[in-house]
Each structure stands twice: as C-alpha cells, then as structure tokens.
mmCIF file of C-alpha atoms in Angstrom:
data_model
loop_
_atom_site.group_PDB
_atom_site.id
_atom_site.type_symbol
_atom_site.label_atom_id
_atom_site.label_comp_id
_atom_site.label_asym_id
_atom_site.label_seq_id
_atom_site.Cartn_x
_atom_site.Cartn_y
_atom_site.Cartn_z
ATOM 1 C CA MET P 1 0.000 0.000 0.000
ATOM 2 C CA ILE P 2 2.792 2.417 0.910
ATOM 3 C CA ARG P 3 4.698 1.558 -2.265
ATOM 4 C CA GLN P 4 1.577 2.167 -4.310
ATOM 5 C CA ARG P 5 1.174 5.672 -2.801
ATOM 6 C CA GLN P 6 4.859 6.405 -3.404
ATOM 7 C CA GLY P 7 4.377 5.424 -7.030
ATOM 8 C CA ILE P 8 1.370 7.713 -7.384
ATOM 9 C CA TRP P 9 3.283 10.626 -5.849
ATOM 10 C CA LYS P 10 6.243 9.980 -8.139
ATOM 11 C CA ALA P 11 4.001 9.883 -11.226
ATOM 12 C CA ALA P 12 2.197 13.044 -10.105
ATOM 13 C CA SER P 13 5.489 14.880 -9.573
ATOM 14 C CA TYR P 14 6.632 13.890 -13.097
ATOM 15 C CA ALA P 15 3.324 15.081 -14.533
ATOM 16 C CA VAL P 16 3.552 18.424 -12.732
ATOM 17 C CA SER P 17 7.171 18.830 -13.867
ATOM 18 C CA LEU P 18 6.160 18.175 -17.477
ATOM 19 C CA LEU P 19 3.300 20.679 -17.233
ATOM 20 C CA ILE P 20 5.634 23.335 -15.840
ATOM 21 C CA LEU P 21 8.219 22.710 -18.574
ATOM 22 C CA GLY P 22 5.480 22.852 -21.242
ATOM 23 C CA TYR P 23 4.177 26.119 -19.826
ATOM 24 C CA ILE P 24 7.674 27.627 -19.790
ATOM 25 C CA ALA P 25 8.252 26.512 -23.385
ATOM 26 C CA LEU P 26 4.973 28.081 -24.557
ATOM 27 C CA LEU P 27 5.748 31.248 -22.641
ATOM 28 C CA MET P 28 9.184 31.482 -24.264
ATOM 29 C CA ILE P 29 7.709 30.997 -27.724
ATOM 30 C CA TYR P 30 4.959 33.568 -27.195
ATOM 31 C CA VAL P 31 7.102 36.247 -25.553
ATOM 32 C CA SER P 32 10.170 35.765 -27.698
ATOM 33 C CA GLY P 33 11.039 38.183 -30.418
ATOM 34 C CA SER P 34 11.975 37.493 -33.956
ATOM 35 C CA ASN P 35 15.120 37.016 -35.914
ATOM 36 C CA ARG P 36 13.495 38.659 -38.929
ATOM 37 C CA SER P 37 15.078 41.904 -40.040
ATOM 38 C CA PHE P 38 13.206 45.167 -39.616
ATOM 39 C CA SER P 39 12.864 45.631 -43.385
ATOM 40 C CA GLU P 40 11.179 42.216 -43.666
ATOM 41 C CA MET P 41 8.819 43.052 -40.823
ATOM 42 C CA GLU P 42 8.058 46.463 -42.295
ATOM 43 C CA SER P 43 7.202 45.121 -45.747
ATOM 44 C CA SER P 44 5.099 42.362 -44.185
ATOM 45 C CA MET P 45 3.109 44.861 -42.114
ATOM 46 C CA GLU P 46 2.719 47.351 -44.975
ATOM 47 C CA LYS P 47 0.937 44.642 -46.960
ATOM 48 C CA VAL P 48 -1.635 44.240 -44.178
ATOM 49 C CA ILE P 49 -2.188 47.849 -43.106
ATOM 50 C CA ASP P 50 -4.817 49.826 -44.993
ATOM 51 C CA THR P 51 -2.906 53.046 -45.659
ATOM 52 C CA THR P 52 -5.827 54.742 -47.390
ATOM 53 C CA GLY P 53 -6.139 58.108 -45.705
ATOM 54 C CA MET P 54 -2.830 57.611 -43.916
ATOM 55 C CA LYS P 55 0.649 58.840 -44.636
ATOM 56 C CA LYS P 56 4.053 57.521 -43.703
ATOM 57 C CA LEU P 57 5.762 59.924 -41.336
ATOM 58 C CA ASP P 58 9.456 60.563 -40.831
ATOM 59 C CA GLY P 59 11.705 60.736 -37.790
ATOM 60 C CA GLN P 60 10.891 64.389 -37.265
ATOM 61 C CA MET P 61 7.212 63.596 -36.707
ATOM 62 C CA LEU P 62 8.141 60.689 -34.447
ATOM 63 C CA LYS P 63 10.145 63.124 -32.331
ATOM 64 C CA ARG P 64 7.297 65.641 -32.313
ATOM 65 C CA ASN P 65 4.508 63.172 -31.494
ATOM 66 C CA PHE P 66 6.288 60.668 -29.250
ATOM 67 C CA GLY P 67 9.461 62.430 -28.139
ATOM 68 C CA LEU P 68 11.558 59.592 -29.599
ATOM 69 C CA ASN P 69 14.617 59.951 -31.816
ATOM 70 C CA SER P 70 14.366 57.518 -34.742
ATOM 71 C CA THR P 71 18.160 57.183 -35.058
ATOM 72 C CA ASP P 72 18.266 55.557 -31.606
ATOM 73 C CA TYR P 73 16.453 52.495 -32.955
ATOM 74 C CA GLU P 74 17.113 49.666 -35.382
ATOM 75 C CA GLY P 75 14.075 50.670 -37.412
ATOM 76 C CA VAL P 76 10.893 52.729 -37.255
ATOM 77 C CA MET P 77 7.677 52.467 -39.259
ATOM 78 C CA TYR P 78 5.186 55.217 -38.464
ATOM 79 C CA TYR P 79 1.884 55.869 -40.222
ATOM 80 C CA SER P 80 -0.685 58.428 -39.143
ATOM 81 C CA SER P 81 -3.957 59.736 -40.469
ATOM 82 C CA GLU P 82 -3.735 62.523 -43.037
ATOM 83 C CA SER P 83 -6.647 64.244 -41.302
ATOM 84 C CA SER P 84 -6.095 66.010 -38.002
ATOM 85 C CA ILE P 85 -9.583 65.000 -36.884
ATOM 86 C CA ASP P 86 -8.786 61.281 -37.062
ATOM 87 C CA ALA P 87 -6.807 59.379 -34.410
ATOM 88 C CA GLU P 88 -5.546 56.481 -36.547
ATOM 89 C CA GLU P 89 -1.872 55.641 -36.053
ATOM 90 C CA VAL P 90 0.371 52.643 -36.590
ATOM 91 C CA LEU P 91 3.853 52.533 -35.098
ATOM 92 C CA MET P 92 6.375 49.716 -35.149
ATOM 93 C CA ILE P 93 9.803 50.163 -33.598
ATOM 94 C CA CYS P 94 12.665 47.719 -33.394
ATOM 95 C CA VAL P 95 14.882 48.670 -30.470
ATOM 96 C CA LYS P 96 18.640 48.113 -30.490
ATOM 97 C CA LYS P 97 18.746 47.182 -26.796
ATOM 98 C CA SER P 98 16.025 45.709 -24.631
ATOM 99 C CA SER P 99 16.643 48.520 -22.150
ATOM 100 C CA GLN P 100 15.002 50.905 -24.671
ATOM 101 C CA THR P 101 11.685 49.044 -24.521
ATOM 102 C CA GLU P 102 10.418 50.811 -21.422
ATOM 103 C CA GLN P 103 11.261 54.233 -22.883
ATOM 104 C CA VAL P 104 9.236 53.467 -26.017
ATOM 105 C CA THR P 105 6.250 51.972 -24.181
ATOM 106 C CA ASP P 106 6.181 54.971 -21.832
ATOM 107 C CA ALA P 107 6.200 57.337 -24.831
ATOM 108 C CA VAL P 108 3.353 55.381 -26.442
ATOM 109 C CA GLU P 109 1.283 55.506 -23.250
ATOM 110 C CA GLN P 110 1.898 59.246 -22.954
ATOM 111 C CA ARG P 111 0.835 59.713 -26.588
ATOM 112 C CA VAL P 112 -2.409 57.818 -25.982
ATOM 113 C CA GLN P 113 -3.198 59.967 -22.947
ATOM 114 C CA GLU P 114 -2.474 63.187 -24.879
ATOM 115 C CA ARG P 115 -4.656 62.083 -27.779
ATOM 116 C CA LYS P 116 -7.503 61.161 -25.419
ATOM 117 C CA LYS P 117 -7.404 64.721 -24.089
ATOM 118 C CA ASP P 118 -7.354 66.101 -27.653
ATOM 119 C CA PHE P 119 -10.390 64.054 -28.713
ATOM 120 C CA GLU P 120 -12.334 64.114 -25.446
ATOM 121 C CA GLY P 121 -16.035 63.777 -26.256
ATOM 122 C CA TYR P 122 -15.450 63.007 -29.949
ATOM 123 C CA LEU P 123 -15.698 59.722 -31.856
ATOM 124 C CA PRO P 124 -11.904 59.191 -32.225
ATOM 125 C CA GLU P 125 -11.703 58.914 -28.433
ATOM 126 C CA GLN P 126 -13.414 55.516 -28.778
ATOM 127 C CA LEU P 127 -10.605 54.326 -31.050
ATOM 128 C CA LEU P 128 -8.058 55.472 -28.490
ATOM 129 C CA GLU P 129 -9.807 53.440 -25.797
ATOM 130 C CA GLU P 130 -9.199 50.369 -27.980
ATOM 131 C CA ALA P 131 -5.566 51.206 -28.825
ATOM 132 C CA GLN P 132 -3.333 48.165 -28.750
ATOM 133 C CA THR P 133 0.328 47.839 -27.870
ATOM 134 C CA SER P 134 2.392 44.690 -28.205
ATOM 135 C CA VAL P 135 5.973 44.110 -27.099
ATOM 136 C CA ARG P 136 7.614 41.035 -28.595
ATOM 137 C CA GLY P 137 11.354 40.733 -28.159
ATOM 138 C CA ASN P 138 12.943 43.848 -29.651
ATOM 139 C CA TYR P 139 9.760 44.918 -31.452
ATOM 140 C CA ILE P 140 7.144 47.309 -30.117
ATOM 141 C CA PHE P 141 3.909 47.649 -32.059
ATOM 142 C CA TYR P 142 1.266 50.290 -31.368
ATOM 143 C CA VAL P 143 -1.967 50.770 -33.281
ATOM 144 C CA VAL P 144 -5.035 52.989 -33.062
ATOM 145 C CA SER P 145 -7.511 51.869 -35.692
ATOM 146 C CA SER P 146 -10.890 50.281 -36.160
ATOM 147 C CA LYS P 147 -8.851 47.279 -37.386
ATOM 148 C CA ALA P 148 -6.455 47.304 -34.410
ATOM 149 C CA SER P 149 -7.046 43.652 -33.485
ATOM 150 C CA GLU P 150 -6.471 42.557 -37.081
ATOM 151 C CA TYR P 151 -3.240 44.543 -37.353
ATOM 152 C CA ARG P 152 -1.940 43.280 -34.034
ATOM 153 C CA ALA P 153 -2.675 39.677 -35.016
ATOM 154 C CA ALA P 154 -0.786 40.239 -38.268
ATOM 155 C CA PHE P 155 2.145 41.681 -36.305
ATOM 156 C CA ASP P 156 2.212 38.701 -33.953
ATOM 157 C CA GLN P 157 2.108 36.277 -36.891
ATOM 158 C CA SER P 158 4.814 38.171 -38.794
ATOM 159 C CA LEU P 159 7.340 37.464 -36.065
#
C-alpha cells in the first residue's frame, strides 16, 4: 500500500514537472522576439495595413509626437492619419537594446493619454480606448484603428 502511494506521488510529480516545462516553453515561444530583419517586418506589415487616408511619417514627426529619436532604434515604421480630426496611427519600432523598450512603451502611453485629451467627447476617443500595444522581443507595435485587433494579429504572426 505504501509503495503504491509512493508510485502515485512519483508519477504526479513527473506530470507536474512536465506541465511546468510545457508552460515555460509556450511562454518562451509567445514572448520571444523574432530574428526577422526590420525591413522584412516592415514590408510584411505594410501589406496588411490599410494606408488609405494615412501617410508615412518621418523621424521628425516621431520626435514631435512621441518624443523619440528615430536614429536611436534599429528601425521605425510610423503611419498616421492625413486628417487632423482622425486618431488612426500605426507605429512599429525595433529597439537596439532591450533597455530601450520601457522608454518606447512609456512614450506610447503618454501619446495615448495626450490624444484622449485632444479628442475628449469626440468619436476618435473611442478608437483610443481600444488602442493596442504589443511588445515582442525587440519589437514594439502600437496601433489605433478600427482594425487594431487585425493589425496586431498580423504583427504577432509576422514574427
């Protein structure tokens, strides 16, 4: 009887160990970044994003809107609405060092808060409530769009 219980405990401990290892493996796969180059990621995302009514912005506008210097990063893709009364934006940044991630995510959060103040009481504020940010490895992706979930899914799959 005692040997039987010891066997059950041993089997249970192996099962729990396997579950923990499986969970860690899935976590590593999901959280890990990509070894794809920024140019590959950019072209992949540009195929998915509906740029009608949007324009690609340069480093100067990134600095103005987010307070970030584009030369500090591996790559930057930034699209924004052509109309000042629309809140749509898509930003993808590949950081050089993981220590830059917090700086970028803080700038994105600050941008969302500023835009919410700008559009308080207007329809674009709803889009800002549904803004999505994803950090995967060295890539940070931020989107404000009616298709935000679709774009984020495409970003996650592109990695």
